[in-house]
């Protein structure tokens, strides 16, 4: 790669990371819609925008730098309280995140389209015009504060604002004085800060005017407490801190505009308030002015079954919502000109733009250690070789042989450790993709005017980076289908007695060597009779086949190419990419997809995926003199079968295995190799999800760890083969794609039925 | 995009930058030196297919390897001979004789029934849009330098009916090279 290309790749990787953290924080703000935003979150977003600005400017990405700058400007005003966080501001921020994402993806392709440039300009204008209403209060609440003037003079603008905010909310303010020894005051101060943080907000840290002892230094921390003074005193026990209350004179009775403006927001019973308390402080929250109402809590509990689960409110819909809410959500997105919409559609992939993986340095250190040990073994082996060379006669003794075998065992162990470490380094949490999908859901839900709770769980399950990336598009497609076809409109839901808001959940779970990802909704479900009718009309199945098919088989017809149940091709799902492509993509990852649906109850898709693709343990089998590898994670058992035991059901070969019937496939026949007729076959029983298939081969050659290489662009279409691997002594074997073979076994069954 | 590295690049001294002007001064003429007068020959790799000599521009060839044991791919396209391993990459090996109408069917060269490959046979590895690919040739003969004046268009009817693959003929004294568009032959 050229140096310029490398620099660009670096920029894209870092930019993506920044945008990801930005998006996480924005999501948090979005969930807390309607409540007083956490200043820490806003600060986090502000910092992210700021670093993106600097980074983009450094790499000459002017459009990104400009938009990041405008976003930062807006956030700065927000941070300083010159602007309150209403829906328009939040929508503006989210849109600017979208645009930044598209800009980054254009930058990665080294292009710059005019339509996006235009969007940047109009958005920048909008951001600049947003909420210019600065709260011009006639009386500064800081004047009511019992603080010496020289202390007030050193506050920064931001600190002043936070202080004002605390006074306005009537929070008890303290001056926490702490003296530390000069030698370790930094650690002492950090510790004190860490203690105070859960109890309230540290507005400012100032060096104290009081002397801090002989070799000491004292600080004054201006602190707005969320807890009672008794609790605060108790929590601060054991620290050098002393508490002084800062008196506040009562406010003048004349109502100030700033207060009347923000009051209803704070007092209104807002649902999202309850999603804040992920932290421990939540339990002490009742003291805060805006306690969540009990009913709200109850509802939240229903929606969040586990601690790991997060709920995203895709569209606020409370009847009591402020008047602005009613028109804002629709406005921002529908007004976009169609050109920019198509441009966005392109950048809308939830795929990440970069190939980089963040690796914990301790993992790399462990790898480094292993390499060091390998070098030691190499040195030992070299020494042994040397000794043989110098004295060929005596060295080939028994002791020498033992030493050699010991060294090889060591080598083997270390190589195993190295391999394991490398695999681990490739693992990333699926949550990376889930977060990106959450944003898309929010937007799509708005576009189609549906009210959706998007529930994410199991985001910390780890998968190979490659799989996670390849997963994003199929998942997005399934979720779109769920929003578009599954979830009903609020009115329709109320009519059938369901809660107004539809639920779509995305959940990952590790099951042994596999990860199962479930996308489910509580929507209308799939009408299998409609599926059947459509499949018949399109000639995908015959009348006779349709009669024979079970409900499950009928449902699985939706994965056939050329199938689409949407009557009108909608903008969302009618992109010519169907579930067949989803199925193919999952198949390329050696995964399998299954669908469950109950009319009126909802639909669930299960994606079963291997944890890693890079190195797998495989069973090496022989058939007609050829060698193939079968991934061991899909092998359930191996049977030895005499030809006489093979029976046929409707001319299809089956085996009777402990009372149940197992479809059988002769690999030689399927692959068109000359068939031998051995006395006994070995049958590899392969299974993924609940499908089972027996694959008959001539011989078993053992197990081996293999590195699977993809067959590359030109050969990707070969059915039944997922890649190739190099066995020792330059033998290349093909790796069977068990998912595809299962599929084929099932479809021949269907065809013959 | 003026990236950081290209900006930095401008700062650094490159030995070839200041040589040009000096040479001009030494030459001591006001006119520019004519360089276009001489034809620039291009190098071609010549190889043998069923007794005929074919040639492809050498810059398109990544390497030439002896025929390794090939692994046949069941149910793949007819012109795919098999796959081979080359330094950690799996690449497909193709037959182009059928496409050029030099043979009716692709030879059986992979799998347990295949005879050992002829001594001279080689695989030419080329870069294609879909990654590396190998091409079976009966023998590699030489690298020839052909000037533009030595090239001619292929006469009608040559190229085994697949006119697209044969882009012209190269003539060096009595020798004839059939110039091949290798990517076209693979499609």
XYZ file of N, CA, C and O in Angstrom, chain A residues 19 26 67 91-104 116 119 123 333 344 347-348 439-440 442-443:
112
model
N -16.413 8.087 15.584
C -17.840 8.147 15.282
C -18.603 7.087 16.058
O -19.753 7.294 16.438
N -24.646 9.433 21.714
C -25.873 10.033 21.195
C -27.060 9.123 21.469
O -28.158 9.574 21.777
N -17.837 20.192 9.114
C -19.071 19.757 9.767
C -18.807 19.419 11.238
O -19.604 19.752 12.113
N -32.125 15.884 17.047
C -32.234 15.409 15.670
C -31.109 15.965 14.816
O -30.567 15.275 13.970
N -30.804 17.246 15.068
C -29.701 17.858 14.326
C -28.408 17.109 14.575
O -27.655 16.812 13.654
N -28.174 16.761 15.818
C -26.937 16.049 16.170
C -26.909 14.680 15.516
O -25.885 14.249 14.981
N -28.053 14.011 15.559
C -28.077 12.659 14.981
C -27.886 12.735 13.482
O -27.167 11.919 12.896
N -28.514 13.746 12.862
C -28.315 13.845 11.419
C -26.856 14.160 11.100
O -26.293 13.637 10.140
N -26.260 14.992 11.915
C -24.873 15.332 11.606
C -23.983 14.101 11.776
O -23.024 13.914 11.035
N -24.352 13.233 12.692
C -23.610 11.975 12.819
C -23.758 11.143 11.537
O -22.784 10.597 11.012
N -24.997 11.085 11.023
C -25.229 10.341 9.785
C -24.395 10.892 8.647
O -23.789 10.164 7.880
N -24.424 12.231 8.536
C -23.707 12.859 7.432
C -22.199 12.618 7.587
O -21.508 12.318 6.616
N -21.726 12.726 8.814
C -20.294 12.483 9.039
C -19.936 11.063 8.619
O -18.897 10.812 8.008
N -20.837 10.140 8.928
C -20.604 8.746 8.555
C -20.519 8.607 7.028
O -19.620 7.957 6.501
N -21.455 9.249 6.324
C -21.422 9.168 4.858
C -20.162 9.820 4.325
O -19.562 9.332 3.368
N -19.772 10.944 4.941
C -18.571 11.642 4.492
C -17.362 10.729 4.637
O -16.513 10.646 3.752
N -17.337 10.028 5.747
C -16.200 9.154 6.007
C -16.180 8.018 4.994
O -15.124 7.621 4.506
N -23.738 15.194 -1.418
C -23.386 15.141 -0.001
C -22.824 16.486 0.449
O -23.106 16.958 1.553
N -25.536 18.647 1.263
C -26.140 18.270 2.536
C -25.329 18.829 3.688
O -25.880 19.270 4.691
N -26.963 21.366 6.314
C -26.978 20.914 7.704
C -26.196 21.875 8.587
O -26.634 22.219 9.680
N -36.726 14.199 8.678
C -36.249 13.200 7.737
C -36.975 13.195 6.414
O -36.405 12.904 5.390
N -27.713 8.422 0.785
C -27.577 7.903 2.120
C -27.784 6.397 2.110
O -27.138 5.673 2.825
N -24.672 4.699 1.843
C -23.802 4.726 3.010
C -24.470 4.096 4.223
O -23.938 4.137 5.304
N -25.656 3.535 4.001
C -26.435 3.133 5.137
C -26.035 1.772 5.667
O -26.544 1.321 6.673
N -29.061 2.561 15.665
C -29.281 3.874 15.071
C -30.149 3.780 13.826
O -31.013 4.596 13.571
N -29.878 2.736 13.038
C -30.654 2.555 11.818
C -32.122 2.300 12.140
O -33.007 2.837 11.489
N -33.816 3.264 14.637
C -34.441 4.496 15.059
C -34.874 5.309 13.838
O -35.982 5.813 13.764
N -33.979 5.380 12.859
C -34.285 6.205 11.703
C -35.360 5.566 10.831
O -36.293 6.231 10.391
